[in-house]
Short mmCIF file of C-alpha atoms in Angstrom, two decimals:
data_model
loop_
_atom_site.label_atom_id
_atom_site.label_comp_id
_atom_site.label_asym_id
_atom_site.label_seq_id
_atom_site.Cartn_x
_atom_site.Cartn_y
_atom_site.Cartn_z
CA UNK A 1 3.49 -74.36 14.56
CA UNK A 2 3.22 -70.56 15.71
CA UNK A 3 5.19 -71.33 18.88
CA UNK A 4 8.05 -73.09 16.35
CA UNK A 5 7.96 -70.37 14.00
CA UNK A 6 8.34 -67.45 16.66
CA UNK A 7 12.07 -67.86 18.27
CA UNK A 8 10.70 -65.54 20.99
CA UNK A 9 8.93 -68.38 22.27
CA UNK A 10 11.48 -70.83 22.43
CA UNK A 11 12.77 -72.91 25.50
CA UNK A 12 15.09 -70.37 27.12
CA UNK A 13 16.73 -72.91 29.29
CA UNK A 14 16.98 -76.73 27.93
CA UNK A 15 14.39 -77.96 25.69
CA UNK A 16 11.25 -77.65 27.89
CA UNK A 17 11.20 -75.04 29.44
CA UNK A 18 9.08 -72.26 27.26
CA UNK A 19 8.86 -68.48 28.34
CA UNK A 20 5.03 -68.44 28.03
CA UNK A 21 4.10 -67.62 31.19
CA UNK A 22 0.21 -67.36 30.78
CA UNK A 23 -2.71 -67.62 28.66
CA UNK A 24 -5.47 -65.34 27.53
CA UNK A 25 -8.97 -67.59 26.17
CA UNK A 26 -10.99 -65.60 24.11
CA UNK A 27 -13.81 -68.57 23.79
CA UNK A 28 -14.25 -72.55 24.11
CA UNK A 29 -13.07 -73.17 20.45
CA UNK A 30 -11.10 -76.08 19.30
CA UNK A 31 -8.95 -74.10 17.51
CA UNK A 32 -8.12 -72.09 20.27
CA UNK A 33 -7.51 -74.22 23.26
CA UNK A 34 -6.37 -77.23 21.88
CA UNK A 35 -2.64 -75.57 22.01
CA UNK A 36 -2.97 -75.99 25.84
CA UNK A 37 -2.80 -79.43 25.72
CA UNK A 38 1.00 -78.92 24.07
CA UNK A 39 1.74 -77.25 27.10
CA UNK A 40 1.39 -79.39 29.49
CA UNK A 41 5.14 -80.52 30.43
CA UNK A 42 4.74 -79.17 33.72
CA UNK A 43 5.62 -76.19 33.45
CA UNK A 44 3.79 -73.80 35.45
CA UNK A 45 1.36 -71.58 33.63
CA UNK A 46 -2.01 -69.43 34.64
CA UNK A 47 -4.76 -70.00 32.18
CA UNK A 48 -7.10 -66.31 32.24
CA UNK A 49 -11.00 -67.32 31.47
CA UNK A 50 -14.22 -67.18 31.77
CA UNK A 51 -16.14 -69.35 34.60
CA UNK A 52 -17.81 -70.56 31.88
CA UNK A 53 -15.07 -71.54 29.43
CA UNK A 54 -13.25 -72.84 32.71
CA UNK A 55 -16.10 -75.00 33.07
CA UNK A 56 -16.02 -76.40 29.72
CA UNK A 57 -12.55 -77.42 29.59
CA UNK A 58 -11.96 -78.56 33.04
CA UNK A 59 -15.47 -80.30 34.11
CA UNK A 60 -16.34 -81.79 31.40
CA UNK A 61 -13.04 -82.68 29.32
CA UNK A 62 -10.72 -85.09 30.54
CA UNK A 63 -8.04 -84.67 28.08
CA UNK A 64 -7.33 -81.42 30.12
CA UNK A 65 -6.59 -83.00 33.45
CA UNK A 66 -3.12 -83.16 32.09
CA UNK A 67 -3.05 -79.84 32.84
CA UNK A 68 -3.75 -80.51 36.24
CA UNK A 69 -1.33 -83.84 37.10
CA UNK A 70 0.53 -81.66 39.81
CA UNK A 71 0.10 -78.97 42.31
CA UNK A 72 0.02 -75.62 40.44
CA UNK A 73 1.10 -76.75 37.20
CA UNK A 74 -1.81 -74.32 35.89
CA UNK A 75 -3.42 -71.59 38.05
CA UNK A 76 -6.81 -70.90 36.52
CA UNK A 77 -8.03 -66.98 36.94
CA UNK A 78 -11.47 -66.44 36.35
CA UNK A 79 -12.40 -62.92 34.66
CA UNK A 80 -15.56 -61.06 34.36
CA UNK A 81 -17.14 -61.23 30.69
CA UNK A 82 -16.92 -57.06 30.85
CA UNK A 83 -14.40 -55.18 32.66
CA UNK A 84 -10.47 -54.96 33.24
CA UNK A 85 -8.26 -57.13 34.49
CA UNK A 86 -4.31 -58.04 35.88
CA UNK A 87 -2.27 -60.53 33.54
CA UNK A 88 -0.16 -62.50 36.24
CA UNK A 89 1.81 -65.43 35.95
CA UNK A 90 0.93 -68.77 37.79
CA UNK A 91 3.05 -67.45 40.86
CA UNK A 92 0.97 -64.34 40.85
CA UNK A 93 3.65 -61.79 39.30
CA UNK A 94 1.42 -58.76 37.70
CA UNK A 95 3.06 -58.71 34.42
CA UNK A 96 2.64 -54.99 34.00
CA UNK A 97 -0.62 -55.69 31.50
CA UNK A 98 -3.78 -54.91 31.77
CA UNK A 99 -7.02 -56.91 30.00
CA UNK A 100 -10.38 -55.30 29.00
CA UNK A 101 -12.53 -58.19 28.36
CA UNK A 102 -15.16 -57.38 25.65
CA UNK A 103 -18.65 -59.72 25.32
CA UNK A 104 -19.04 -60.46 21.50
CA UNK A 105 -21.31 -63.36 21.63
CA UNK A 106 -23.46 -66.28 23.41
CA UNK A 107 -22.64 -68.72 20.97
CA UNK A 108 -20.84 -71.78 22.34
CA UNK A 109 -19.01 -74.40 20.28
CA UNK A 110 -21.19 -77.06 18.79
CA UNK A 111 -19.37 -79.47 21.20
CA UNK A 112 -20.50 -78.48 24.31
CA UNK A 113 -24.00 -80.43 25.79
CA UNK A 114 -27.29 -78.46 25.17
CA UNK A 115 -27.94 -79.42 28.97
CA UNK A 116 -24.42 -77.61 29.59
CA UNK A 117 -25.38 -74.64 28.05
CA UNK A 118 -28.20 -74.14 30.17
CA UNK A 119 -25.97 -73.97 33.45
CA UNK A 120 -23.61 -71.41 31.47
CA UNK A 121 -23.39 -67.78 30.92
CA UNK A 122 -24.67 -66.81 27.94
CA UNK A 123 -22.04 -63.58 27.73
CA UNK A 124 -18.55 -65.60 28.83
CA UNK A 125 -18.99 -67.56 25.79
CA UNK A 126 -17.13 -65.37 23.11
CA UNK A 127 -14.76 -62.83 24.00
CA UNK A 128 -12.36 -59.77 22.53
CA UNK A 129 -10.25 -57.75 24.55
CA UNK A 130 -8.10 -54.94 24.96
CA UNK A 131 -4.42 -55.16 25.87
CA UNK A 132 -2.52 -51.96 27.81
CA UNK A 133 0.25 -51.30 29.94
CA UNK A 134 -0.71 -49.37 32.99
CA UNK A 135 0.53 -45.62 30.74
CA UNK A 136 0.88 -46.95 27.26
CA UNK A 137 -0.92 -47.48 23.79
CA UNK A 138 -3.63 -49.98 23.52
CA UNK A 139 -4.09 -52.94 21.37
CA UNK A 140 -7.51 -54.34 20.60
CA UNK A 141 -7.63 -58.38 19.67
CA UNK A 142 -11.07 -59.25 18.32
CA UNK A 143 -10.95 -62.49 16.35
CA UNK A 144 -15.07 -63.32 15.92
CA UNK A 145 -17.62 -60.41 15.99
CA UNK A 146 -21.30 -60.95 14.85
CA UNK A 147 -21.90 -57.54 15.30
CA UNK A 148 -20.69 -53.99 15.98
CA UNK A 149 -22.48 -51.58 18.34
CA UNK A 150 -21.49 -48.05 19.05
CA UNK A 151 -20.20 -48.55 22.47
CA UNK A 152 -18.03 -50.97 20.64
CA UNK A 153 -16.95 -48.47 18.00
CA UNK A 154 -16.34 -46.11 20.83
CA UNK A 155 -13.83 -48.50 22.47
CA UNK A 156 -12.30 -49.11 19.13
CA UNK A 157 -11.82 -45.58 18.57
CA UNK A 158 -9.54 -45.59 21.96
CA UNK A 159 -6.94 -47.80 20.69
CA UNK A 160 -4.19 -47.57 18.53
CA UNK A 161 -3.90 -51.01 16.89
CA UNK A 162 -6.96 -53.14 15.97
CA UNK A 163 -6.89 -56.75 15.03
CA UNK A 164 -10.42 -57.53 13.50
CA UNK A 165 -12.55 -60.63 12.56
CA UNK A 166 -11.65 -60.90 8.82
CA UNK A 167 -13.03 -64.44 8.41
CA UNK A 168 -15.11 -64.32 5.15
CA UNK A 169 -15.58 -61.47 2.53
CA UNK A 170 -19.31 -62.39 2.06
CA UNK A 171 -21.89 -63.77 3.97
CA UNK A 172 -22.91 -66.70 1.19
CA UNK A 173 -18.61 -67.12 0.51
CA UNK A 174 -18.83 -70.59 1.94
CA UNK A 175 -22.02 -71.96 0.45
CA UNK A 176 -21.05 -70.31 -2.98
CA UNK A 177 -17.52 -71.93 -2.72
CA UNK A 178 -18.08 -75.21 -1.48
CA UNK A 179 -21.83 -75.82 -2.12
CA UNK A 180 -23.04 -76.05 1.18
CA UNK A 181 -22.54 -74.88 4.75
CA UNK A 182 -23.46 -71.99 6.52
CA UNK A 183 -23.65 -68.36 5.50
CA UNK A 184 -21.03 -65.88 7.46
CA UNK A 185 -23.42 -64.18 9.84
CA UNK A 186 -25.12 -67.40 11.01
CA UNK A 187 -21.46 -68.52 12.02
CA UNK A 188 -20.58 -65.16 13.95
CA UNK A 189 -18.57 -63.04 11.04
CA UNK A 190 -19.30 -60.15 9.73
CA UNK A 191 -18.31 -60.59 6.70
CA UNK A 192 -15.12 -58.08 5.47
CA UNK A 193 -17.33 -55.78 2.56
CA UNK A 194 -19.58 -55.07 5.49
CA UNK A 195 -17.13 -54.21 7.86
CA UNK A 196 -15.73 -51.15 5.23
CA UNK A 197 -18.41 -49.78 5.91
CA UNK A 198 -19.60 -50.15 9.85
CA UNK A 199 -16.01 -49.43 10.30
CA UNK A 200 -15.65 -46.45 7.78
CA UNK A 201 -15.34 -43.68 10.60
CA UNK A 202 -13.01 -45.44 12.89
CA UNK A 203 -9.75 -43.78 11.93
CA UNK A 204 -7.51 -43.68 15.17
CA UNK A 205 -5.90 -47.23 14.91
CA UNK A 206 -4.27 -48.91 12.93
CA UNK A 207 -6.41 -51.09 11.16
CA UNK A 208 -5.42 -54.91 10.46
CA UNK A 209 -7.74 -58.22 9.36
CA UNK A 210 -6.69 -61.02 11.13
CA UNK A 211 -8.30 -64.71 11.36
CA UNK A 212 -8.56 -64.75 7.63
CA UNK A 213 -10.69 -68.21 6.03
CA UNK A 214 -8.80 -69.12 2.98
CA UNK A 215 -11.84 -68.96 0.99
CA UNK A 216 -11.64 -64.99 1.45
CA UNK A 217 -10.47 -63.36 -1.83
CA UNK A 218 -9.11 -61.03 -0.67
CA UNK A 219 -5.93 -62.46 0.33
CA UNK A 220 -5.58 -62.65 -3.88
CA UNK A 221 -3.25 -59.16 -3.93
CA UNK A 222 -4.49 -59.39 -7.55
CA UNK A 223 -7.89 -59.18 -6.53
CA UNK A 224 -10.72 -56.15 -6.65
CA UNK A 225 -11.50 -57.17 -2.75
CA UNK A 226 -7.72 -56.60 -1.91
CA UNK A 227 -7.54 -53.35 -3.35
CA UNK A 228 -10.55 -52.24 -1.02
CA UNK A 229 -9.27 -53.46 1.93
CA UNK A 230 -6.59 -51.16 1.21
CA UNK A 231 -7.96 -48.22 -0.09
CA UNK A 232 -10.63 -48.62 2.83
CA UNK A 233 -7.33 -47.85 4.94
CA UNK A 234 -6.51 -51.70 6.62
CA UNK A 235 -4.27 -54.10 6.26
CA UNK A 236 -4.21 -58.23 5.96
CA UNK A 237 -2.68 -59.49 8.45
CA UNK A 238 0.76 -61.93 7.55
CA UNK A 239 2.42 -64.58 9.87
CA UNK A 240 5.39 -63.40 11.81
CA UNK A 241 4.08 -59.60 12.36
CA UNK A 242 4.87 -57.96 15.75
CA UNK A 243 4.03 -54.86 17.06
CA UNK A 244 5.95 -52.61 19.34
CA UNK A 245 3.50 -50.47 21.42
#
């Protein structure tokens, strides 16, 4: 639906082929490699991971061999679960990006085997990163954080725009809302009135909630909780944004 919605992303030539040249996987999630499986008309594509996410989705889920019914049709590039790496596409082409991967958390998806998890690596299982052009500003993409140290602060502080977990506003919203279910923290979230304040001092970027449940009141622009998200100085995040960097 985000691929239909963006004309930037339609087929350039025909009706198959797409101009998405590679991937990025920030974790194991359905939610966020399911999409894969859409683009599998093959076309060739490199798929940037994690061992252990590669793992996951190759080894132990068939539904992905489609990815894999020719030569090449997707290049897999491992990356280390902290440092900097090339964007390429599946021919190898640098794309002129560069990709600070950022450990967030060793929680894998409830799908994968207990015995699995024992043969991964606890710090490839949840990911943010960093985007950059070799000279230009940077972009920070961090969709689930269960916490917020100071070196992470410190790499916050370096970029310019920040897209940052805004999943729930409190950490009881889903049990209070729907009865049951899990509390924000013990799902990875920080939830958003705790964030104001971890988050007070960073003042470089600019400062944008993305990955919003639609429990969250604050997406009410009516609402108390809207007004301090943007008195606190950051923005909600709507479909169809770009950024120019």
């Amino acid at each position: 639906m985000q691929i239909e919605a963006t004309p930037e992303l339609h087929p350039r030539e025909g009706v198959r082929q797409s101009p998405i040249a590679g991937l990025v996987l920030a974790n194991a999630d359905l939610d966020h490699v399911l999409g894969l499986l859409l683009l599998r008309e093959l076309q060739p594509l490199r798929v940037h991971s994690t061992a252990s996410v590669r793992r996951i989705l190759r080894e132990d889920n068939s539904m992905f061999a489609m990815l894999q019914r020719i030569p090449k049709q997707t290049v897999w590039s491992d990356f280390p679960s902290a440092g900097e790496f090339h964007l390429a596409d599946a021919e190898g082409e640098d794309a002129g990006l560069l990709c600070h991967a950022w450990s967030l958390s060793s929680h894998y998806p409830a799908y994968v085997a207990a015995e699995r998890k024992l043969q991964l690596t606890p710090g490839e299982a949840s990911l943010g990163f960093v985007l950059r052009s070799r000279s230009g500003p940077r972009l920070a993409y961090l969709p689930a954080v269960p916490q917020v140290n100071a070196a992470l602060l410190q790499q916050l502080n370096n970029c310019d725009v920040l897209l940052f977990d805004g999943t729930f506003w409190s950490d009881d919203e889903l049990i209070r809302v729907q009865g049951r279910g899990q509390t924000a923290t013990q799902m990875g979230h920080i939830p958003v009135e705790n964030i104001l304040i971890k988050l007070a001092e960073l003042n470089r970027p600019r400062k944008i909630f993305l990955h919003i449940n639609n429990t969250n009141p604050m997406l009410d622009e009516a609402s108390a909780q809207h007004r301090r998200v943007r008195d606190a100085g950051w923005e909600i995040a709507e479909d169809g944004w770009q950024f120019n960097l």
